[in-house]
Amino acid sequence: MSNSDPKARPKPGQWPPAPESAAMPPSSWAKRTGFRPKFSGETNASDSGQISLPPRPKEQRDAQPDLEAGRVRATPPLPPPAPPPAAVNGTDMVVAVPAENKDQTVVKRRRDSDGGSGGARKDGSGHGTNGAGTNGAPEGPRRAVARNEEVIDVEDDGFAAGRHTHMKYELRDTPGLVPIGLYGFQHYLSMLGSLILIPLVIVPAMGGTYEDTSMVVSTVLFVSGVTTLLHTSFGSRLPLIQGPSFVYLAPALAIINSPEFQGLNGNNFKHIMKELQGAIIISSAFQTILGYSGLMSVFLRLINPVVVAPTIAAVGLSFYSYGFPRVGTCLEIGAVQILLVIMFSLYLRKISVFGHRIFLVYAVPLGLAITWSAAFLLTEAGVYSYKGCDVNVPASNIVSDHCRKHVSRMKHCRVDTTHALKSSPWFRFPYPLQWGTPVFEWKMALVMCAVSIISSVDSVGSYHASSLLSASRPPTPGVVSRGIGLEGLCSVLAGLWGTGTGSTTLTENVHTIAVTKMGSRRAVEFGACALILLSLVGKVGGFIASIPEVMVAALLCFMWAMLSALGLSNLRYSEAGSSRNIIIVGLSLFFSLSVPSYFQQYGISPNTNLSVPSYLQPYIVATHGPFRSKYGGLNYFLNTSLSLHMVIAFIVAVILDNTVPGSQQERGVYVWSETEAARREPAITKDYELPFRVGRIFRWVKWVGL
């Protein structure tokens, strides 16, 4: 403790001295001198959201810090570090306020919409405190910390809450109407690919027209806006956009290519869409029960970074047979699209315009806009028009060798907005059951139920990573269960409206928050409202539907690669160099590719003529899988589920990670906030409590809230 006699203390100067009993370990020589290595143009190593502690000094060898939670055993007081200068190499400095004693909770002063602003904030009783802790004690001396250095506040329960000073706005910050609008638009525009690409894949696979694609795109935008508002208000309350996840794409394609849908006469699209709706509604009800019953809180004990990493990586890797084979149908467009996105996201990522890294944040929409414009100009100039050849004539009916030679370029390189824009109205309101009454098939519903578990695993990893970036502390297990339960309800809405997939937290949220430095809940809500209004303009859906399939495939190559990398990035919370973790992740990834290949190739001879294109062959396994019992529905469920890469990765990873011995530090076990401790801290309560005092009604439900 510092001396209580004010006269005995040194006079405050430009650099106030540190307390004699430092509340946090001293910085290394690199941090004291201001040395900051930069391996990348964006942030330092701690910017990924991982909570870390400074290196241990020699006399503190016995202390065992938890790499994720930051828990450190009690150690004797350490001598104070030398005060650093106010600025190093022209870098501004910020101030970290350590706790005066163990009972005092340090809560970071913030500007938020719940009442805290400027130099004063409110404690749990609603009384204002000006620079004081929760017990009214004055703040201790200040220690200067470099701007890019991660500030670690040692809380009363020993939890070291990592705060990222490089974030522009955190969870409850309200920067103002204009910044909220700009950042909300930026957040959604950066994730445009995740929102619109899935309908552009599944609707043509169902035999839908340009008009059908336009209507589904508008419906997806509408449902995404509504479910995002619901999730930020009554779910986990984290700034996470909800939408059609790639987790649902593979099972949707498997259902679309089921044997009972082959050779249908009439409108195949509506018939298959109603089957998808029924399967999504039943699986969403299962996910809702999983969350709101509290089973998810128990299930969380089995979900750790070593499980999440290969499972999500397998989602992206599973579409390798679809990606570049579709790009190859028009290389001069698809290859340019891929190269542009790579150039923007990697080579030009450090370029800032008005303080915004537009090339890094908008790599996908910029690449799409440039390539689409070039293809449109080439189409209008007649480059893809050949004399005597009609693009609308089926390839099998083309007699001329000249037309046969160029039929691929005519069909895949052209940008024709005429049909899509003419068939789309200016105003259209998406409504439930617009495709008809859903059809419920239990075998397809069971496949989607298995996928909803994978979707929940994906969301758990996103909750944890985004909370470390934007919130004061990770959520409690009850908040996680509440978020999963609401995602189930949101998927029910997606099934009723007919988006073709379930609604879940998009994995790309974490990357977007880390890059844009925007973690404000208000900005995401504003963007969701704008998305709802945009979905009512039918021409927007028609314009998106006019994007050529080759451009969609090129963007998906980048998005799926990004998804795989984001999944593997969860390993940063564990000891990635551990032989235990290396073997588990390696086996999970290998078997996630090899086992589905066995199911997909079983019973197919080289000379077999299949009724679907080659890039869709992995999704017709239900017709020839190894399970061939007398129960057709069971055969369908087993053959289809075990042919999904993410299901195999999850099964292998969850069994090995929970049976092979390993310490919590080695496994990187997710550390969630404890319920009782969260209720005592006003900052956590404001982050995760339900609005409009709804939480008081459900306070008795211990497992779905604070």
XYZ file of C-alpha atoms in Angstrom:
706
model
C 0.000 0.000 0.000
C 1.173 3.503 -0.675
C 1.782 5.925 2.150
C -1.456 7.566 3.318
C 0.294 10.810 4.418
C -0.127 13.305 1.559
C 3.001 15.219 2.595
C 5.125 12.109 2.454
C 4.153 11.435 -1.127
C 6.298 12.879 -3.912
C 4.851 15.908 -5.618
C 2.902 15.111 -8.733
C 4.738 16.051 -11.874
C 4.599 15.339 -15.543
C 4.993 11.612 -14.865
C 3.287 10.582 -11.585
C 5.166 7.764 -9.835
C 3.739 4.248 -9.755
C 2.343 2.846 -6.468
C 4.722 0.924 -4.265
C 2.493 -2.161 -4.468
C 1.808 -2.505 -8.142
C -1.522 -4.070 -8.958
C -0.096 -5.569 -12.119
C 3.237 -7.128 -13.061
C 5.896 -4.758 -14.330
C 6.301 -4.305 -18.043
C 9.193 -5.795 -19.914
C 12.093 -3.660 -21.120
C 10.451 -3.480 -24.528
C 7.261 -1.943 -23.172
C 9.150 0.401 -20.822
C 11.194 1.748 -23.695
C 8.269 1.924 -26.064
C 9.570 -0.707 -28.490
C 6.654 -2.134 -30.448
C 7.322 -4.839 -33.044
C 5.019 -4.797 -36.043
C 4.666 -8.057 -37.926
C 1.542 -6.881 -39.714
C 0.088 -3.602 -40.804
C -2.994 -3.797 -38.600
C -2.226 -4.508 -34.947
C 0.177 -6.149 -32.613
C -0.191 -9.691 -31.346
C -2.583 -8.764 -28.581
C -4.996 -7.127 -30.949
C -6.609 -10.433 -31.793
C -8.558 -10.357 -28.558
C -6.480 -12.812 -26.594
C -5.917 -11.856 -22.977
C -2.236 -11.953 -22.186
C 0.043 -10.966 -19.365
C 3.509 -9.393 -19.437
C 6.478 -11.755 -19.160
C 7.183 -13.102 -15.673
C 10.294 -11.833 -13.893
C 12.789 -14.327 -12.520
C 11.618 -13.949 -8.925
C 8.068 -14.796 -10.000
C 8.764 -18.194 -11.556
C 6.295 -19.943 -9.268
C 3.370 -17.875 -10.467
C 1.292 -19.722 -13.073
C -0.751 -17.264 -15.158
C -3.752 -18.545 -17.079
C -3.132 -17.550 -20.688
C -6.780 -16.751 -21.241
C -8.252 -15.671 -17.924
C -5.158 -13.988 -16.631
C -5.407 -15.579 -13.171
C -2.161 -15.375 -11.242
C -1.341 -16.881 -7.882
C -0.666 -14.516 -5.046
C 2.933 -13.347 -4.988
C 4.913 -10.921 -2.843
C 4.747 -7.259 -3.893
C 7.116 -6.365 -6.696
C 9.217 -3.213 -6.864
C 7.625 -0.485 -8.974
C 8.834 -0.152 -12.553
C 10.676 2.897 -13.735
C 8.267 5.586 -14.967
C 8.264 5.754 -18.765
C 8.314 9.019 -20.679
C 5.097 10.731 -21.680
C 5.620 9.895 -25.330
C 7.899 7.586 -27.220
C 8.846 8.296 -30.794
C 5.950 10.685 -31.135
C 3.376 8.117 -29.928
C 0.614 9.376 -27.671
C 0.198 7.766 -24.284
C -2.885 6.654 -22.395
C -3.294 5.987 -18.704
C -4.154 2.764 -16.871
C -5.584 3.126 -13.358
C -4.604 0.241 -11.057
C -6.694 -0.915 -8.097
C -5.852 0.480 -4.638
C -6.611 -2.807 -2.884
C -7.978 -6.249 -3.631
C -11.562 -5.403 -2.645
C -11.705 -2.454 -4.992
C -13.027 -3.159 -8.481
C -11.555 -1.166 -11.306
C -14.158 -0.303 -13.878
C -12.977 1.495 -16.959
C -14.567 4.897 -17.382
C -16.431 4.974 -20.644
C -18.843 6.991 -22.736
C -21.977 4.915 -23.094
C -25.655 5.195 -23.692
C -26.571 3.890 -20.226
C -25.584 7.026 -18.361
C -21.800 6.965 -18.082
C -20.020 9.894 -19.708
C -17.073 12.116 -19.443
C -15.477 12.110 -16.046
C -18.330 10.664 -14.050
C -20.067 7.313 -14.039
C -22.684 5.562 -11.981
C -22.124 2.723 -9.604
C -24.463 -0.145 -8.951
C -26.741 1.944 -6.726
C -27.146 4.617 -9.331
C -25.054 7.249 -7.549
C -22.473 9.098 -9.534
C -18.803 8.550 -8.809
C -16.147 10.836 -10.150
C -13.027 8.849 -10.720
C -13.673 6.550 -7.764
C -13.988 2.812 -7.463
C -17.144 1.001 -6.559
C -16.486 1.393 -2.849
C -15.992 5.124 -3.148
C -12.251 4.985 -2.576
C -10.132 7.435 -4.537
C -8.199 6.145 -7.467
C -4.605 5.212 -7.030
C -1.682 6.756 -8.868
C -1.558 6.434 -12.612
C 0.828 4.564 -14.833
C 1.360 5.531 -18.443
C 0.870 2.826 -21.006
C 1.596 2.949 -24.707
C -1.478 3.305 -26.932
C -1.119 -0.066 -28.608
C -0.268 -1.833 -25.369
C -3.019 -3.960 -23.899
C -4.177 -2.648 -20.519
C -4.870 -5.337 -17.932
C -7.177 -4.403 -15.071
C -6.841 -6.846 -12.166
C -10.358 -7.331 -10.844
C -11.478 -8.281 -7.351
C -11.834 -11.978 -8.173
C -8.402 -12.270 -9.732
C -9.619 -12.039 -13.308
C -7.397 -9.959 -15.538
C -9.718 -8.248 -17.963
C -7.875 -7.431 -21.145
C -8.933 -4.108 -22.587
C -7.876 -3.081 -26.054
C -7.105 0.603 -26.115
C -6.976 0.565 -29.924
C -10.759 -0.019 -30.216
C -12.479 3.144 -31.437
C -15.813 2.329 -29.821
C -16.721 -0.447 -27.414
C -19.965 -2.261 -26.728
C -22.050 0.454 -25.035
C -20.461 3.487 -26.655
C -22.730 5.823 -28.602
C -20.514 7.991 -30.830
C -23.342 10.093 -32.290
C -25.860 9.782 -35.101
C -23.524 10.478 -38.015
C -20.670 8.170 -36.848
C -23.216 5.483 -35.967
C -24.648 5.649 -39.482
C -21.242 5.559 -41.150
C -19.887 2.735 -39.004
C -23.129 0.744 -39.257
C -23.054 1.004 -43.049
C -19.358 0.072 -43.031
C -19.976 -2.974 -40.836
C -22.637 -4.427 -43.134
C -20.886 -3.496 -46.357
C -17.733 -5.301 -45.210
C -19.831 -8.454 -44.687
C -21.806 -8.135 -47.911
C -20.423 -11.372 -49.304
C -21.668 -13.433 -46.369
C -25.188 -12.024 -46.717
C -25.859 -12.339 -50.441
C -23.732 -15.200 -51.761
C -25.643 -18.154 -50.292
C -28.938 -17.338 -52.101
C -26.971 -16.956 -55.331
C -25.799 -20.568 -54.899
C -28.846 -22.456 -53.634
C -31.620 -20.842 -55.718
C -30.133 -21.827 -59.132
C -29.451 -25.287 -57.682
C -33.188 -25.559 -56.914
C -34.092 -24.560 -60.454
C -35.104 -21.026 -59.538
C -35.304 -18.139 -61.986
C -33.851 -14.629 -61.765
C -37.100 -13.505 -60.163
C -36.899 -16.252 -57.532
C -33.286 -15.322 -56.752
C -34.237 -11.665 -56.408
C -37.044 -12.485 -53.966
C -34.848 -14.759 -51.851
C -32.085 -12.119 -51.675
C -34.581 -9.494 -50.477
C -35.941 -11.949 -47.928
C -32.449 -12.731 -46.633
C -31.673 -9.026 -46.179
C -34.970 -8.463 -44.359
C -34.610 -11.454 -42.025
C -30.961 -10.604 -41.324
C -31.910 -7.094 -40.199
C -34.765 -8.294 -37.983
C -32.793 -11.123 -36.353
C -29.787 -8.861 -35.732
C -32.018 -6.400 -33.861
C -33.472 -9.268 -31.823
C -30.039 -10.685 -30.988
C -28.463 -7.382 -29.928
C -31.510 -6.682 -27.734
C -32.554 -10.034 -26.275
C -29.755 -12.476 -27.176
C -26.093 -12.239 -26.240
C -26.307 -8.435 -26.775
C -22.910 -8.467 -28.485
C -22.418 -6.512 -31.754
C -22.850 -9.576 -33.949
C -24.670 -9.632 -37.290
C -27.055 -12.533 -37.843
C -27.518 -14.028 -41.277
C -27.355 -17.114 -43.482
C -24.281 -19.022 -42.377
C -22.090 -21.206 -44.585
C -22.639 -23.890 -41.930
C -26.098 -24.469 -43.426
C -24.980 -24.404 -47.070
C -23.684 -27.988 -47.384
C -26.744 -29.666 -45.790
C -29.019 -27.420 -47.874
C -27.285 -28.592 -51.058
C -27.553 -32.196 -49.844
C -31.306 -31.832 -49.324
C -31.727 -30.048 -52.662
C -30.053 -32.994 -54.423
C -32.081 -35.673 -52.610
C -33.243 -38.516 -54.880
C -36.949 -37.693 -54.416
C -36.393 -34.279 -56.015
C -34.777 -35.655 -59.168
C -36.989 -35.512 -62.236
C -39.672 -33.274 -60.734
C -42.076 -31.626 -63.163
C -43.322 -28.077 -62.686
C -41.877 -25.527 -60.281
C -39.079 -27.413 -58.573
C -37.964 -24.311 -56.696
C -41.071 -23.852 -54.563
C -41.409 -27.559 -53.837
C -37.798 -27.905 -52.642
C -37.947 -24.607 -50.739
C -40.954 -25.847 -48.728
C -39.030 -29.005 -47.806
C -36.083 -26.851 -46.678
C -38.395 -24.631 -44.638
C -39.816 -27.591 -42.757
C -36.377 -29.001 -41.950
C -35.097 -25.585 -40.785
C -38.117 -24.944 -38.542
C -37.781 -28.288 -36.739
C -34.015 -27.967 -36.278
C -34.448 -24.387 -35.066
C -36.948 -25.518 -32.454
C -34.346 -28.057 -31.289
C -31.716 -25.304 -31.024
C -34.152 -23.104 -29.090
C -34.738 -25.875 -26.560
C -30.982 -26.470 -26.355
C -30.435 -22.832 -25.399
C -33.382 -21.906 -23.202
C -33.460 -25.214 -21.307
C -29.955 -24.591 -19.973
C -28.489 -27.639 -21.712
C -26.148 -25.328 -23.595
C -24.564 -24.276 -20.286
C -23.679 -27.925 -19.683
C -22.621 -28.432 -23.285
C -20.186 -25.513 -22.968
C -17.884 -27.702 -20.870
C -17.157 -29.784 -23.965
C -16.577 -26.837 -26.336
C -13.058 -25.442 -26.258
C -10.759 -23.778 -28.826
C -9.287 -27.129 -29.869
C -12.836 -28.226 -30.788
C -14.008 -24.975 -32.378
C -10.905 -24.464 -34.559
C -11.046 -27.620 -36.759
C -14.852 -27.629 -36.847
C -15.131 -24.136 -38.348
C -12.073 -24.669 -40.570
C -13.752 -27.758 -42.014
C -16.784 -25.657 -43.008
C -14.633 -23.573 -45.349
C -12.487 -26.426 -46.627
C -15.499 -28.562 -47.509
C -16.387 -26.494 -50.597
C -13.123 -26.993 -52.472
C -14.953 -28.979 -55.172
C -17.291 -26.061 -55.849
C -14.927 -23.064 -55.709
C -12.351 -22.975 -58.488
C -14.108 -25.443 -60.829
C -16.865 -22.844 -61.171
C -14.297 -20.035 -61.557
C -12.737 -21.982 -64.426
C -15.876 -21.597 -66.540
C -14.767 -17.995 -67.249
C -11.183 -17.507 -66.156
C -10.779 -13.977 -67.504
C -13.476 -12.805 -65.069
C -13.120 -15.200 -62.140
C -9.330 -15.088 -61.881
C -9.318 -11.281 -62.031
C -11.926 -11.200 -59.266
C -9.778 -13.375 -56.984
C -6.610 -11.387 -57.716
C -8.342 -8.074 -56.963
C -9.659 -9.262 -53.600
C -6.231 -10.644 -52.667
C -4.526 -7.405 -53.695
C -6.957 -5.243 -51.710
C -6.960 -7.373 -48.565
C -3.197 -8.037 -48.427
C -1.016 -5.756 -50.537
C -3.055 -2.564 -50.082
C -4.293 -3.214 -46.551
C -2.133 -0.490 -44.965
C -3.442 2.331 -47.142
C -5.767 4.632 -45.196
C -8.197 7.200 -46.580
C -9.516 9.667 -44.000
C -8.385 7.298 -41.279
C -10.143 4.248 -42.742
C -8.409 1.298 -44.365
C -10.896 1.077 -47.172
C -9.074 -1.610 -49.151
C -8.858 -3.973 -46.171
C -12.398 -3.349 -44.906
C -14.112 -3.276 -48.309
C -11.972 -5.811 -50.177
C -14.959 -7.971 -51.189
C -17.413 -5.247 -52.317
C -14.649 -3.285 -54.085
C -13.422 -6.353 -55.970
C -16.995 -7.270 -56.885
C -17.841 -3.748 -58.093
C -14.742 -3.450 -60.308
C -15.097 -6.916 -61.845
C -18.844 -6.564 -62.392
C -18.350 -3.188 -64.089
C -15.653 -4.591 -66.373
C -17.775 -7.620 -67.310
C -20.792 -5.371 -67.921
C -18.801 -3.148 -70.277
C -17.435 -6.178 -72.142
C -20.954 -7.575 -72.488
C -22.347 -4.288 -73.800
C -19.431 -4.015 -76.228
C -20.408 -7.366 -77.738
C -17.314 -9.293 -76.677
C -19.436 -12.256 -75.553
C -21.926 -12.078 -78.432
C -21.314 -14.386 -81.385
C -23.084 -14.212 -84.723
C -25.783 -16.806 -85.120
C -25.540 -17.991 -81.498
C -28.272 -17.588 -78.881
C -27.336 -17.825 -75.213
C -30.861 -18.973 -74.287
C -30.671 -22.106 -76.454
C -29.702 -25.233 -74.414
C -26.220 -26.530 -75.141
C -27.616 -29.908 -76.186
C -29.649 -28.244 -78.972
C -26.776 -26.247 -80.443
C -25.796 -27.628 -83.848
C -23.121 -25.180 -84.982
C -19.566 -26.054 -83.945
C -18.798 -22.349 -83.778
C -21.523 -21.835 -81.161
C -20.574 -24.968 -79.253
C -17.037 -23.638 -78.902
C -18.179 -20.399 -77.248
C -21.250 -21.575 -75.353
C -19.415 -21.593 -72.012
C -18.255 -17.982 -72.357
C -21.717 -16.859 -73.462
C -23.397 -18.422 -70.451
C -20.901 -17.621 -67.702
C -19.073 -14.419 -68.660
C -22.020 -12.252 -69.642
C -23.582 -9.717 -67.238
C -27.202 -9.382 -68.259
C -29.299 -7.242 -65.910
C -32.306 -7.085 -68.206
C -34.240 -10.103 -66.913
C -33.446 -9.605 -63.220
C -34.280 -5.884 -63.103
C -37.393 -6.102 -65.275
C -38.868 -8.954 -63.251
C -38.241 -7.205 -59.906
C -40.762 -4.672 -58.566
C -39.693 -1.392 -57.033
C -41.331 -2.213 -53.706
C -41.881 -5.628 -52.203
C -42.497 -6.596 -48.582
C -41.224 -10.113 -47.692
C -43.884 -12.008 -45.755
C -44.044 -15.396 -43.972
C -44.986 -18.524 -45.928
C -44.524 -16.695 -49.225
C -43.530 -19.951 -50.931
C -46.401 -21.968 -49.441
C -46.935 -24.197 -46.423
C -43.704 -25.886 -45.249
C -43.397 -29.640 -45.711
C -41.954 -31.579 -42.769
C -39.785 -34.656 -43.415
C -38.198 -36.106 -40.301
C -35.100 -37.455 -42.068
C -34.219 -34.023 -43.449
C -35.035 -32.402 -40.118
C -32.605 -34.741 -38.321
C -29.817 -33.691 -40.689
C -30.528 -30.035 -39.931
C -30.652 -30.761 -36.171
C -27.110 -32.132 -36.365
C -26.063 -29.010 -38.262
C -27.698 -26.736 -35.653
C -25.269 -28.157 -33.071
C -22.351 -27.191 -35.321
C -23.915 -23.747 -35.714
C -24.055 -23.398 -31.924
C -20.385 -24.362 -31.639
C -19.545 -21.703 -34.225
C -21.515 -19.089 -32.286
C -19.806 -19.939 -28.996
C -16.407 -19.174 -30.523
C -17.741 -15.909 -31.983
C -19.267 -14.861 -28.639
C -16.003 -15.378 -26.809
C -13.736 -13.679 -29.351
C -16.023 -10.670 -29.890
C -16.522 -10.149 -26.137
C -12.759 -9.893 -25.625
C -12.668 -7.155 -28.256
C -15.706 -5.057 -27.401
C -17.168 -5.917 -23.982
C -15.889 -5.418 -20.444
C -15.743 -9.165 -19.727
C -16.779 -12.423 -21.441
C -20.457 -13.325 -20.974
C -21.710 -15.781 -18.393
C -22.748 -19.309 -19.443
C -26.348 -18.174 -18.969
C -25.909 -15.337 -21.460
C -24.371 -17.783 -23.949
C -27.343 -20.122 -23.527
C -29.707 -17.183 -23.961
C -27.936 -16.202 -27.183
C -28.096 -19.748 -28.582
C -31.781 -19.994 -27.669
C -32.567 -16.747 -29.454
C -30.582 -17.870 -32.498
C -32.923 -20.850 -32.606
C -35.935 -18.523 -32.585
C -34.327 -16.420 -35.305
C -33.836 -19.548 -37.423
C -37.545 -20.314 -36.960
C -38.250 -16.897 -38.477
C -35.837 -17.680 -41.327
C -37.718 -20.933 -41.925
C -41.108 -19.213 -41.920
C -39.969 -16.477 -44.299
C -38.127 -18.969 -46.525
C -34.482 -17.927 -46.798
C -33.302 -21.448 -47.620
C -30.937 -21.624 -44.621
C -31.037 -21.032 -40.892
C -30.023 -17.776 -39.232
C -26.969 -17.720 -37.008
C -24.042 -15.554 -35.970
C -21.748 -14.964 -38.924
C -18.181 -16.041 -38.143
C -16.815 -13.086 -40.123
C -18.065 -10.755 -37.352
C -14.861 -11.227 -35.363
C -12.633 -10.257 -38.284
C -14.793 -7.218 -39.075
C -14.739 -5.948 -35.474
C -10.975 -6.435 -35.205
C -10.288 -4.624 -38.487
C -12.772 -1.743 -38.213
C -12.149 -1.246 -34.451
C -15.919 -0.778 -34.124
C -17.559 -2.727 -31.310
C -20.569 -0.479 -30.701
C -23.891 -2.241 -30.377
C -25.736 0.877 -31.544
C -23.860 0.952 -34.863
C -24.838 -2.643 -35.655
C -28.474 -1.910 -34.745
C -28.513 1.166 -36.978
C -27.101 -0.885 -39.847
C -29.776 -3.546 -39.257
C -32.533 -0.922 -39.580
C -30.982 0.338 -42.823
C -30.802 -3.247 -44.113
C -34.527 -3.768 -43.446
C -35.386 -0.626 -45.431
C -33.059 -1.709 -48.240
C -34.730 -5.123 -48.447
C -38.064 -3.470 -49.277
C -36.643 -2.115 -52.548
C -37.166 -4.998 -54.969
C -34.708 -3.627 -57.525
C -31.860 -4.132 -55.039
C -32.536 -7.857 -54.946
C -32.849 -7.906 -58.723
C -29.513 -6.173 -59.186
C -27.784 -8.624 -56.833
C -29.413 -11.546 -58.656
C -27.742 -10.373 -61.878
C -24.247 -11.124 -60.527
C -22.780 -13.885 -62.726
C -22.205 -17.265 -61.149
C -18.477 -17.137 -61.891
C -18.114 -13.973 -59.790
C -20.036 -15.595 -56.972
C -17.684 -18.594 -57.069
C -14.620 -16.313 -57.107
C -15.813 -14.422 -54.041
C -16.676 -17.676 -52.312
C -13.115 -18.908 -52.811
C -11.941 -15.950 -50.739
C -14.773 -16.152 -48.187
C -14.305 -19.883 -47.575
C -10.539 -19.441 -47.218
C -11.171 -16.628 -44.726
C -13.648 -18.803 -42.830
C -11.102 -21.618 -42.526
C -8.463 -19.200 -41.264
C -10.853 -17.644 -38.740
C -11.646 -21.103 -37.435
C -7.995 -22.006 -36.972
C -7.345 -18.634 -35.297
C -9.222 -19.939 -32.240
C -6.075 -21.937 -31.458
C -4.453 -18.720 -30.202
C -6.394 -19.214 -26.965
C -4.633 -22.550 -26.392
C -1.052 -23.730 -26.558
C -0.875 -24.111 -30.322
C 2.591 -25.666 -30.124
C 1.478 -28.485 -27.831
C 1.888 -31.910 -29.437
C -1.470 -32.891 -27.940
C -3.300 -30.063 -29.684
C -1.360 -30.457 -32.929
C -2.321 -34.131 -33.193
C -5.983 -33.512 -32.303
C -6.391 -30.692 -34.818
C -4.476 -32.589 -37.493
C -6.560 -35.744 -37.086
C -9.798 -33.743 -37.033
C -8.968 -31.910 -40.259
C -7.682 -34.991 -42.080
C -10.642 -37.201 -41.200
C -13.034 -34.334 -41.971
C -11.794 -34.532 -45.561
C -11.151 -38.255 -45.864
C -14.243 -39.797 -44.255
C -16.763 -37.734 -46.297
C -14.803 -38.645 -49.435
C -15.371 -42.323 -48.621
C -19.117 -41.735 -48.329
C -19.230 -39.586 -51.476
C -17.320 -42.094 -53.618
C -18.960 -45.240 -52.262
C -20.820 -47.194 -54.927
C -19.860 -44.895 -57.807
C -17.996 -46.446 -60.712
C -15.875 -44.328 -63.079
C -18.380 -44.821 -65.910
C -21.447 -43.887 -63.878
C -23.584 -41.167 -65.483
C -24.803 -38.804 -62.774
C -27.764 -36.483 -63.133
C -26.081 -33.511 -61.421
C -23.061 -31.373 -62.353
C -19.667 -32.522 -61.092
C -19.405 -29.733 -58.510
C -22.636 -30.966 -56.875
C -21.709 -34.654 -56.820
C -20.515 -34.581 -53.171
C -24.093 -33.777 -52.130
C -25.901 -36.763 -53.696
C -24.437 -39.291 -51.270
C -27.927 -40.232 -50.010
C -28.489 -42.185 -53.220
C -25.425 -44.433 -52.948
C -24.008 -44.243 -49.403
C -22.692 -47.282 -47.485
C -25.642 -47.418 -45.048
C -28.296 -49.512 -46.773
C -30.557 -50.945 -44.095
C -34.269 -51.552 -44.486
C -34.998 -48.188 -42.860
C -34.729 -45.670 -45.657
C -35.014 -42.608 -43.445
C -32.202 -43.782 -41.166
C -30.013 -44.521 -44.186
C -30.644 -41.006 -45.491
C -29.748 -39.403 -42.152
C -26.547 -41.401 -41.604
C -25.264 -41.189 -45.188
C -25.949 -37.456 -45.442
C -24.728 -36.438 -41.968
C -21.493 -38.420 -42.103
C -20.707 -37.021 -45.557
C -20.588 -33.477 -44.090
C -17.010 -32.427 -43.340
C -17.850 -30.251 -40.335
C -19.774 -33.061 -38.613
C -16.802 -35.433 -38.814
C -14.400 -32.698 -37.642
C -16.609 -31.932 -34.648
C -17.065 -35.575 -33.642
C -13.325 -36.333 -33.793
C -12.287 -33.102 -32.053
C -14.827 -33.194 -29.230
C -14.046 -36.835 -28.381
C -10.266 -36.432 -28.428
C -10.153 -33.069 -26.643
C -12.348 -34.290 -23.793
C -10.678 -37.693 -23.351
C -6.972 -36.982 -23.912
C -5.442 -35.593 -20.684
C -4.287 -31.989 -20.763
C -4.166 -28.991 -18.454
C -6.640 -26.144 -18.799
C -3.852 -23.849 -19.935
C -2.774 -26.320 -22.606
C -6.312 -26.913 -23.837
C -7.138 -23.195 -23.713
C -10.432 -23.827 -21.923
C -12.830 -20.926 -22.477
C -13.253 -18.919 -19.286
C -16.679 -17.355 -18.920
C -17.693 -14.800 -16.307
C -19.149 -16.246 -13.116
C -22.810 -15.420 -12.575
C -22.525 -14.075 -9.009
C -19.444 -12.006 -9.798
C -21.126 -10.600 -12.917
C -24.139 -9.426 -10.942
C -21.890 -7.485 -8.560
C -20.142 -5.573 -11.337
C -22.148 -2.740 -12.922
C -20.104 -2.832 -16.151
C -20.914 -6.498 -16.872
C -24.543 -6.011 -15.883
C -24.921 -3.119 -18.323
C -23.208 -5.114 -21.066
C -25.434 -8.185 -20.928
C -28.639 -7.444 -19.010
C -31.858 -7.459 -21.020
C -33.371 -4.049 -21.869
C -36.671 -2.596 -20.667
C -36.270 -4.516 -17.385
C -37.232 -7.739 -19.161
C -34.495 -9.551 -17.232
C -36.302 -9.003 -13.935
C -39.211 -11.088 -15.162
C -36.908 -14.028 -15.951
C -34.500 -13.564 -13.041
C -35.642 -16.900 -11.624
C -34.332 -18.649 -14.758
C -30.730 -18.878 -13.545
C -29.317 -20.629 -16.593
C -30.330 -18.143 -19.302
C -29.148 -14.814 -17.925
C -26.954 -13.004 -15.465
